[in-house]
């Protein structure tokens, strides 16, 4: 039963969104109008989007991975996009969701870094501060019904401590030694947990890379909005290092002899 | 899982068929999607309905399989009743009857192609409404929208088998590179008087086209160390 009168008689699809929650609903307003404010546009649905971001803690720090694709619906529109962004010397932020909102977030964080540098107070922004700032920002925007339509992973290494947390368009936050957004949360997270949980202090950089690559491969096989071109960022005591774009080996030869969908043999 | 964004229709596929002097080359990608989940990454979309007649299926997997099964059955009956192989036009006509009469219930874009003694090679495109269109080359599925330009610019009459196979391979590869609902491997069949030859191109051996930098903003710079202020 739909309790919202403004939805009655309006288009909705019972299959996936019975309460017409998406795009975001706005109640009709018949009071005084502000022509300037009327021209202001707000993100109500993501347009150019990035898919999963994966991250794990390992022995020396935190590693994060994301592919290089920004999709326009089902169109693989921009195939050379960097979805992992360095903030200061200790943090990497990885984003899925709307890419224009992510570019705005990069701009905001750049401004924040500049302010911090010019304050010259002996402090530097680390992952803990960046995450706290982002969670405040994301929740504030959601409360204004004007979200930044992203799911973000923030990973870093500062003062000998590893940090890895999640924040999204709703302002939800959580932290674990393995995190994934988008399809990764369904497909990669079980693989990451199996490989990492309990062994965070043992996994070497090489093994961490392999764990992420194996998950990225499964995502490339199963996520129709992914690309076989990705980057991995490693943050450790040596600082931040975002790799060049790489490609994964994939297995297809077993498919050569498959015929039909049922009884067909030819 | 089935969260289709407004305007996104689940016609996830790239299929095509091209006629050449001695036969037809048909081809398809191998991806079946439910929303953006890849339910099958190694699908066979080239369906045998007769020894020298195949169809390429796009749209709803269930609908096209059901229709193809019915036509396969009809063509077996035809062969027994007439004692001869059915012409491709008859097979295409059977597909059309089903697709047109049930146009409100079906979501099926089918390309029928094959060889018969009367006409030689032929390709028939049966898009969503159930119309029948004979063409020298036909493309279909969501991925086809990205390659109309490439096909219009590249296709030539009078090609032989190898050039046609190359054309199909390149076209499907381009479509698969851009359409999220297409991907996996390329499956092709070359249908001639002598038989059907299956061709396979694995996903890591697809022809590659421009893959370079599209985003003009440069790579991530390391954060700039503040330069010490000059003090006199």
Coordinates of C-alpha atoms in Angstrom, one line a residue:
Chain A
X1 CA 0.0 0.0 0.0
X2 CA 1.4 3.4 -1.0
X3 CA 0.8 5.8 1.8
X4 CA 1.8 8.9 -0.1
X5 CA -1.1 10.6 -1.8
X6 CA 1.2 12.5 -4.2
X7 CA 2.3 9.2 -5.6
X8 CA -1.2 8.0 -6.4
X9 CA -1.9 8.0 -10.1
X10 CA 1.8 8.6 -10.9
X11 CA 4.1 6.2 -12.8
X12 CA 5.9 3.6 -10.7
X13 CA 7.2 0.1 -11.2
X14 CA 6.0 -2.5 -8.7
X15 CA 8.8 -4.8 -9.7
X16 CA 11.6 -2.7 -8.1
X17 CA 10.3 0.5 -6.6
X18 CA 6.7 0.1 -5.4
X19 CA 6.7 3.4 -3.4
X20 CA 8.2 5.5 -6.2
X21 CA 11.2 6.5 -4.1
X22 CA 13.5 6.9 -7.0
X23 CA 14.1 9.6 -8.4
X24 CA 13.8 11.4 -5.1
X25 CA 10.2 12.5 -4.4
X26 CA 9.4 16.1 -3.8
X27 CA 6.1 17.3 -2.4
X28 CA 4.2 19.9 -4.5
X29 CA 4.8 23.4 -3.3
X30 CA 2.4 26.2 -4.0
X31 CA 3.8 29.1 -1.9
X32 CA 5.9 32.0 -3.0
X33 CA 8.6 31.1 -5.5
X34 CA 12.2 32.2 -5.8
X35 CA 13.1 32.4 -9.5
X36 CA 16.8 32.3 -8.9
X37 CA 16.5 29.2 -6.6
X38 CA 14.2 27.6 -9.2
X39 CA 17.1 27.6 -11.6
X40 CA 19.4 25.7 -9.3
X41 CA 19.7 22.1 -10.2
X42 CA 20.1 19.3 -7.7
X43 CA 21.4 15.8 -8.1
X44 CA 18.4 13.5 -7.9
X45 CA 19.7 10.7 -9.9
X46 CA 23.2 9.7 -10.9
X47 CA 24.1 10.2 -14.6
X48 CA 27.7 9.4 -15.3
X49 CA 28.6 6.7 -12.8
X50 CA 31.5 4.6 -11.5
X51 CA 31.0 1.1 -10.2
X52 CA 32.7 -0.9 -7.4
X53 CA 35.6 0.2 -5.3
X54 CA 37.5 -2.4 -3.2
X55 CA 39.9 -2.0 -0.3
X56 CA 41.7 -4.2 2.2
X57 CA 44.1 -3.7 5.1
X58 CA 47.4 -5.6 4.8
X59 CA 50.7 -5.9 6.7
X60 CA 52.2 -2.5 5.7
X61 CA 49.1 -0.4 5.2
X62 CA 45.9 -0.2 3.1
X63 CA 45.4 -1.1 -0.5
X64 CA 42.5 0.1 -2.7
X65 CA 41.4 -0.8 -6.2
X66 CA 38.9 0.7 -8.8
X67 CA 38.5 0.3 -12.5
X68 CA 38.9 3.2 -15.0
X69 CA 35.3 3.3 -16.3
X70 CA 32.6 6.0 -16.0
X71 CA 29.3 4.7 -17.5
X72 CA 26.4 6.7 -19.0
X73 CA 23.6 4.3 -18.2
X74 CA 24.7 1.1 -20.0
X75 CA 27.1 3.0 -22.3
X76 CA 30.8 2.6 -21.4
X77 CA 31.4 6.2 -22.0
X78 CA 34.7 7.3 -20.4
X79 CA 37.3 4.5 -20.2
X80 CA 40.2 6.4 -18.8
X81 CA 38.8 7.9 -15.6
X82 CA 40.7 7.8 -12.2
X83 CA 38.3 6.9 -9.4
X84 CA 41.1 6.8 -6.8
X85 CA 42.2 10.2 -5.6
X86 CA 45.0 11.1 -3.3
X87 CA 44.3 13.6 -0.5
X88 CA 47.4 14.9 1.2
X89 CA 50.2 12.5 2.0
X90 CA 48.4 9.9 4.0
X91 CA 45.0 9.2 2.3
X92 CA 43.3 7.9 -0.8
X93 CA 39.6 8.3 -1.4
X94 CA 37.9 5.9 -3.9
X95 CA 34.5 6.7 -5.3
X96 CA 31.6 4.9 -7.0
X97 CA 28.4 6.6 -8.1
X98 CA 28.0 10.0 -9.8
X99 CA 31.3 11.2 -11.2
X100 CA 30.4 14.8 -11.4
X101 CA 29.7 14.7 -7.6
X102 CA 33.1 13.0 -7.1
X103 CA 34.8 15.8 -9.1
X104 CA 33.1 18.3 -6.8
X105 CA 34.3 16.3 -3.7
X106 CA 37.9 16.4 -5.1
X107 CA 37.6 20.1 -5.4
X108 CA 36.3 20.5 -1.9
X109 CA 39.1 18.3 -0.5
X110 CA 41.7 20.3 -2.5
X111 CA 40.4 23.5 -0.9
X112 CA 40.5 21.8 2.5
X113 CA 44.1 20.7 2.0
X114 CA 45.1 24.3 1.1
X115 CA 43.4 25.7 4.2
X116 CA 45.2 23.2 6.3
X117 CA 48.6 23.9 4.8
X118 CA 48.1 27.7 5.2
X119 CA 47.0 27.3 8.8
X120 CA 50.6 26.1 9.6
X121 CA 49.6 24.6 12.9
X122 CA 51.9 21.6 12.8
X123 CA 49.1 19.3 12.0
X124 CA 48.4 17.5 8.7
X125 CA 45.2 16.0 7.5
X126 CA 45.1 12.2 7.8
X127 CA 42.6 9.6 6.8
X128 CA 40.7 9.9 10.1
X129 CA 40.1 13.6 9.6
X130 CA 39.2 13.2 5.9
X131 CA 36.7 10.5 6.8
X132 CA 35.1 12.6 9.6
X133 CA 34.9 15.6 7.3
X134 CA 33.3 13.5 4.5
X135 CA 30.8 11.9 6.7
X136 CA 29.7 15.3 8.1
X137 CA 29.5 16.6 4.5
X138 CA 27.6 13.6 3.1
X139 CA 25.0 13.5 5.9
X140 CA 24.5 17.3 5.8
X141 CA 23.8 17.1 2.0
X142 CA 21.4 14.2 2.4
X143 CA 19.5 16.1 5.1
X144 CA 19.0 18.9 2.6
X145 CA 17.6 16.4 0.2
X146 CA 20.4 17.2 -2.2
X147 CA 22.9 14.3 -1.8
X148 CA 26.3 13.8 -3.3
X149 CA 25.4 10.6 -5.0
X150 CA 28.5 8.6 -4.2
X151 CA 29.7 5.6 -2.1
X152 CA 33.2 6.4 -0.9
X153 CA 36.0 4.3 0.6
X154 CA 38.6 6.3 2.5
X155 CA 41.9 4.5 3.2
X156 CA 45.2 5.6 4.7
X157 CA 48.2 5.1 6.9
X158 CA 49.4 7.7 9.4
X159 CA 51.4 7.6 12.6
X160 CA 51.9 3.9 12.2
X161 CA 48.2 3.1 12.1
X162 CA 46.1 1.8 9.2
X163 CA 42.7 3.3 8.5
X164 CA 39.8 2.1 6.3
X165 CA 36.2 3.3 6.3
X166 CA 33.2 3.8 4.1
X167 CA 30.8 6.7 3.7
X168 CA 27.9 7.1 1.3
X169 CA 25.2 9.4 -0.1
X170 CA 23.1 8.7 3.0
X171 CA 25.8 9.6 5.4
X172 CA 26.1 6.0 6.5
X173 CA 29.6 5.1 7.8
X174 CA 31.3 1.9 8.7
X175 CA 34.8 0.4 9.1
X176 CA 36.3 -3.0 8.6
X177 CA 39.5 -4.6 7.4
X178 CA 37.9 -5.3 4.0
X179 CA 35.4 -3.0 2.3
X180 CA 33.7 -2.9 -1.1
X181 CA 31.1 -0.7 -2.7
X182 CA 28.5 -1.3 -5.5
X183 CA 28.5 -4.8 -6.9
X184 CA 31.7 -5.5 -5.0
X185 CA 29.7 -5.5 -1.8
X186 CA 27.9 -8.6 -3.0
X187 CA 30.5 -10.4 -5.1
X188 CA 33.9 -9.3 -3.9
X189 CA 33.3 -8.8 -0.1
X190 CA 33.0 -12.6 0.7
X191 CA 36.2 -13.3 -1.3
X192 CA 38.0 -10.4 0.5
X193 CA 36.8 -11.5 3.9
X194 CA 37.9 -15.1 3.4
X195 CA 41.3 -14.0 2.2
X196 CA 42.0 -11.3 4.7
X197 CA 40.1 -11.6 8.0
X198 CA 42.4 -12.5 10.8
X199 CA 45.5 -12.2 8.6
X200 CA 45.7 -8.4 8.3
X201 CA 49.2 -8.3 9.9
X202 CA 50.5 -11.2 7.8
X203 CA 49.5 -10.3 4.2
X204 CA 52.3 -8.9 2.2
X205 CA 51.9 -6.3 -0.5
X206 CA 52.2 -8.8 -3.3
X207 CA 49.6 -11.0 -1.7
X208 CA 47.3 -8.1 -1.1
X209 CA 47.6 -7.1 -4.8
X210 CA 46.7 -10.6 -5.9
X211 CA 43.6 -10.7 -3.6
X212 CA 42.3 -7.5 -5.1
X213 CA 43.1 -8.6 -8.6
X214 CA 41.2 -11.9 -8.1
X215 CA 38.2 -9.9 -6.9
X216 CA 38.4 -7.4 -9.7
X217 CA 38.5 -10.3 -12.2
X218 CA 35.3 -11.8 -10.8
X219 CA 33.7 -8.4 -10.9
X220 CA 34.8 -8.0 -14.6
X221 CA 33.1 -11.3 -15.3
X222 CA 29.9 -10.5 -13.6
X223 CA 29.3 -6.7 -13.4
X224 CA 28.0 -5.4 -16.7
X225 CA 29.2 -1.9 -15.8
X226 CA 32.9 -2.8 -15.2
X227 CA 36.0 -2.6 -17.4
X228 CA 39.1 -4.6 -17.6
X229 CA 41.3 -1.6 -16.9
X230 CA 42.0 -0.6 -13.4
X231 CA 44.3 1.0 -10.9
X232 CA 45.5 -0.1 -7.4
X233 CA 46.5 2.4 -4.7
X234 CA 48.8 1.4 -1.9
X235 CA 49.2 3.6 1.2
X236 CA 51.9 2.7 3.7
X237 CA 54.7 4.3 5.7
X238 CA 56.3 5.0 2.3
X239 CA 53.4 7.3 1.4
X240 CA 50.7 7.1 -1.3
X241 CA 51.3 5.3 -4.6
X242 CA 48.6 5.0 -7.2
X243 CA 49.6 2.6 -10.0
X244 CA 49.3 3.1 -13.7
X245 CA 46.3 1.4 -15.4
X246 CA 46.6 -2.4 -15.7
X247 CA 44.7 -5.2 -17.4
X248 CA 43.8 -8.6 -16.1
X249 CA 44.1 -12.1 -17.7
X250 CA 40.7 -13.6 -18.2
X251 CA 39.6 -17.2 -19.0
X252 CA 37.3 -17.8 -22.0
X253 CA 38.5 -20.8 -23.9
X254 CA 36.2 -23.2 -22.0
X255 CA 33.3 -21.5 -23.7
X256 CA 34.3 -22.6 -27.2
X257 CA 32.3 -25.8 -27.2
X258 CA 29.1 -24.5 -25.6
X259 CA 26.1 -24.8 -28.0
X260 CA 22.6 -23.5 -27.6
X261 CA 20.6 -23.2 -24.4
X262 CA 18.9 -26.6 -24.1
X263 CA 18.7 -29.5 -26.5
X264 CA 20.8 -27.9 -29.4
X265 CA 23.9 -29.8 -30.3
X266 CA 25.1 -28.0 -33.4
Chain B
X1 CA 18.6 -6.6 -8.9
X2 CA 16.4 -5.5 -11.8
X3 CA 16.8 -1.8 -11.1
X4 CA 16.5 -0.4 -14.7
X5 CA 17.1 3.3 -14.8
X6 CA 14.5 5.3 -16.7
X7 CA 15.0 4.6 -20.4
X8 CA 17.3 1.6 -19.9
X9 CA 15.7 -1.4 -21.7
X10 CA 17.1 -4.9 -21.2
X11 CA 17.9 -5.5 -24.9
X12 CA 21.4 -6.4 -23.8
X13 CA 23.1 -7.9 -26.8
X14 CA 25.0 -7.2 -30.0
X15 CA 24.0 -9.4 -32.9
X16 CA 24.5 -9.2 -36.6
X17 CA 24.2 -11.2 -39.9
X18 CA 25.8 -10.4 -43.2
X19 CA 25.2 -11.9 -46.6
X20 CA 28.2 -12.7 -49.0
X21 CA 28.5 -14.4 -52.3
X22 CA 28.4 -18.0 -51.1
X23 CA 26.5 -17.8 -47.8
X24 CA 26.0 -15.7 -44.7
X25 CA 28.1 -14.9 -41.6
X26 CA 26.1 -14.5 -38.4
X27 CA 27.6 -13.3 -35.2
X28 CA 26.8 -12.4 -31.6
X29 CA 28.3 -11.5 -28.3
X30 CA 27.9 -13.9 -25.3
X31 CA 26.5 -11.8 -22.4
X32 CA 23.1 -12.3 -20.8
X33 CA 22.2 -9.7 -18.2
X34 CA 19.6 -9.2 -15.5
X35 CA 19.9 -5.5 -14.9
X36 CA 23.6 -5.0 -14.6
X37 CA 24.4 -8.5 -13.3
X38 CA 25.9 -10.8 -15.9
X39 CA 23.8 -13.9 -15.5
X40 CA 25.7 -15.8 -18.2
X41 CA 29.0 -14.6 -19.7
X42 CA 29.3 -17.4 -22.3
X43 CA 25.8 -17.5 -23.8
X44 CA 25.2 -19.0 -27.3
X45 CA 22.9 -16.6 -29.0
X46 CA 23.2 -18.3 -32.4
X47 CA 20.4 -20.7 -32.5
X48 CA 19.9 -23.6 -34.9
X49 CA 16.4 -23.8 -36.3
X50 CA 17.4 -25.8 -39.3
X51 CA 20.6 -27.3 -40.8
X52 CA 21.2 -24.2 -43.0
X53 CA 19.0 -21.7 -41.1
X54 CA 20.1 -20.0 -37.9
X55 CA 18.7 -17.1 -35.9
X56 CA 20.4 -14.5 -33.7
X57 CA 18.4 -13.7 -30.5
X58 CA 18.2 -10.3 -28.7
X59 CA 15.7 -9.0 -26.1
X60 CA 14.2 -11.2 -23.5
X61 CA 16.0 -14.5 -23.3
X62 CA 12.9 -16.4 -22.3
X63 CA 10.8 -14.9 -25.2
X64 CA 13.3 -15.6 -27.9
X65 CA 14.1 -19.1 -26.7
X66 CA 10.4 -19.9 -26.7
X67 CA 9.9 -18.5 -30.2
X68 CA 13.0 -20.2 -31.6
X69 CA 11.9 -23.5 -30.1
X70 CA 8.5 -23.2 -31.8
X71 CA 10.0 -22.3 -35.2
X72 CA 12.5 -25.2 -34.9
X73 CA 9.6 -27.5 -34.4
X74 CA 7.7 -26.1 -37.4
X75 CA 10.7 -26.4 -39.6
X76 CA 11.2 -30.1 -38.6
X77 CA 7.5 -30.7 -39.6
X78 CA 8.1 -28.8 -42.9
X79 CA 11.0 -30.9 -43.8
X80 CA 9.1 -34.1 -43.2
X81 CA 5.9 -32.9 -45.0
X82 CA 7.6 -31.4 -48.0
X83 CA 10.6 -33.8 -48.2
X84 CA 12.8 -30.8 -48.8
X85 CA 14.8 -28.2 -46.9
X86 CA 12.7 -25.1 -46.1
X87 CA 13.7 -21.8 -47.7
X88 CA 15.0 -19.1 -45.4
X89 CA 12.1 -16.9 -46.3
X90 CA 9.7 -19.5 -44.9
X91 CA 11.6 -19.6 -41.6
X92 CA 11.6 -15.9 -41.4
X93 CA 7.9 -15.8 -42.1
X94 CA 7.3 -18.2 -39.2
X95 CA 9.3 -16.0 -36.9
X96 CA 7.4 -13.0 -38.1
X97 CA 3.9 -14.5 -37.6
X98 CA 4.7 -15.3 -34.0
X99 CA 6.4 -12.0 -33.2
X100 CA 3.7 -9.9 -34.9
X101 CA 0.7 -11.7 -33.5
X102 CA 2.1 -11.5 -30.0
X103 CA 3.7 -8.1 -30.3
X104 CA 2.2 -6.8 -27.0
X105 CA 3.5 -9.7 -25.0
X106 CA 6.9 -10.3 -26.5
X107 CA 10.2 -8.5 -26.2
X108 CA 12.1 -10.1 -29.0
X109 CA 14.5 -8.7 -31.7
X110 CA 15.5 -11.6 -34.0
X111 CA 17.8 -11.8 -37.1
X112 CA 17.2 -14.9 -39.3
X113 CA 19.9 -15.9 -41.7
X114 CA 20.8 -18.9 -43.8
X115 CA 21.2 -20.5 -47.2
X116 CA 18.7 -22.3 -49.4
X117 CA 18.8 -23.7 -52.9
X118 CA 16.2 -21.4 -54.4
X119 CA 17.7 -18.0 -53.4
X120 CA 21.1 -18.7 -52.0
X121 CA 22.1 -16.7 -49.0
X122 CA 19.6 -14.3 -47.3
X123 CA 19.3 -12.2 -44.1
X124 CA 16.0 -11.1 -42.5
X125 CA 15.7 -8.6 -39.6
X126 CA 12.7 -8.9 -37.4
X127 CA 12.7 -6.0 -34.9
X128 CA 10.4 -5.4 -32.0
X129 CA 7.1 -4.7 -33.7
X130 CA 7.2 -8.0 -35.7
X131 CA 7.9 -6.4 -39.1
X132 CA 10.0 -8.3 -41.6
X133 CA 12.9 -6.7 -43.4
X134 CA 15.3 -8.4 -45.8
X135 CA 18.7 -6.7 -45.8
X136 CA 22.2 -7.5 -47.1
X137 CA 23.5 -6.9 -43.6
X138 CA 21.5 -6.6 -40.4
X139 CA 22.5 -5.5 -36.9
X140 CA 20.5 -5.7 -33.7
X141 CA 20.4 -5.5 -29.9
X142 CA 21.4 -2.7 -27.6
X143 CA 25.0 -2.7 -28.8
X144 CA 24.0 -2.2 -32.4
X145 CA 23.2 1.5 -31.8
X146 CA 26.9 2.2 -31.3
X147 CA 28.0 0.7 -34.6
X148 CA 25.5 2.0 -37.2
X149 CA 28.1 4.5 -38.3
X150 CA 30.9 2.0 -38.5
X151 CA 28.8 -0.4 -40.5
X152 CA 27.5 2.2 -42.9
X153 CA 31.0 3.5 -43.5
X154 CA 32.6 0.1 -43.9
X155 CA 30.2 -2.3 -45.6
X156 CA 30.9 -3.1 -49.3
X157 CA 28.9 -5.3 -51.7
X158 CA 30.8 -8.3 -53.3
X159 CA 32.9 -9.4 -50.3
X160 CA 34.1 -12.9 -50.0
X161 CA 33.9 -15.1 -46.8
X162 CA 37.0 -13.8 -45.1
X163 CA 36.3 -10.1 -45.5
X164 CA 32.8 -10.7 -44.2
X165 CA 34.0 -12.5 -41.2
X166 CA 36.4 -9.7 -40.5
X167 CA 33.6 -7.2 -40.8
X168 CA 31.4 -9.1 -38.3
X169 CA 34.3 -9.5 -35.9
X170 CA 35.3 -5.9 -35.9
X171 CA 31.7 -4.6 -35.7
X172 CA 30.8 -6.8 -32.7
X173 CA 34.1 -5.9 -31.0
X174 CA 33.3 -2.2 -31.2
X175 CA 29.8 -2.7 -30.0
X176 CA 31.0 -4.9 -27.1
X177 CA 33.6 -2.3 -26.1
X178 CA 31.0 0.4 -25.6
X179 CA 27.7 -1.4 -24.6
X180 CA 27.7 -2.5 -21.0
X181 CA 25.0 -5.1 -21.9
X182 CA 27.2 -6.8 -24.5
X183 CA 30.5 -8.6 -23.9
X184 CA 32.3 -11.8 -23.3
X185 CA 33.3 -13.8 -26.4
X186 CA 32.3 -13.4 -30.1
X187 CA 30.5 -16.4 -31.6
X188 CA 30.1 -16.6 -35.3
X189 CA 28.7 -19.1 -37.8
X190 CA 29.5 -19.2 -41.5
X191 CA 26.5 -20.9 -43.3
X192 CA 27.0 -22.1 -46.9
X193 CA 25.7 -24.8 -49.1
X194 CA 28.3 -27.1 -47.8
X195 CA 27.6 -26.7 -44.1
X196 CA 27.9 -24.6 -41.0
X197 CA 31.3 -23.6 -39.6
X198 CA 31.5 -22.3 -36.1
X199 CA 34.0 -19.7 -35.2
X200 CA 35.0 -18.5 -31.7
X201 CA 37.0 -15.4 -30.6
X202 CA 37.7 -15.4 -26.8
X203 CA 37.2 -12.3 -24.8
X204 CA 40.9 -11.6 -24.4
X205 CA 41.6 -11.9 -28.1
X206 CA 39.1 -9.4 -29.4
X207 CA 40.2 -6.9 -32.0
X208 CA 41.3 -3.7 -30.2
X209 CA 40.5 -0.2 -31.3
X210 CA 41.3 3.2 -29.7
X211 CA 41.8 2.7 -26.0
X212 CA 43.7 5.9 -25.2
X213 CA 43.2 8.8 -23.0
X214 CA 39.8 10.4 -23.3
X215 CA 39.7 12.4 -20.1
X216 CA 41.6 15.6 -20.7
X217 CA 42.4 16.3 -17.0
X218 CA 45.8 14.9 -16.3
X219 CA 46.8 12.1 -14.0
X220 CA 46.7 12.5 -10.3
X221 CA 49.5 14.7 -9.1
X222 CA 51.3 14.1 -5.8
X223 CA 50.2 16.8 -3.4
X224 CA 52.4 19.9 -3.9
X225 CA 54.8 20.6 -1.0
X226 CA 54.4 24.1 0.1
X227 CA 57.4 26.2 -1.0
X228 CA 58.9 28.1 1.9
X229 CA 58.1 31.7 1.9
X230 CA 61.1 33.9 1.0
X231 CA 61.9 36.1 3.9
X232 CA 64.4 39.0 3.7

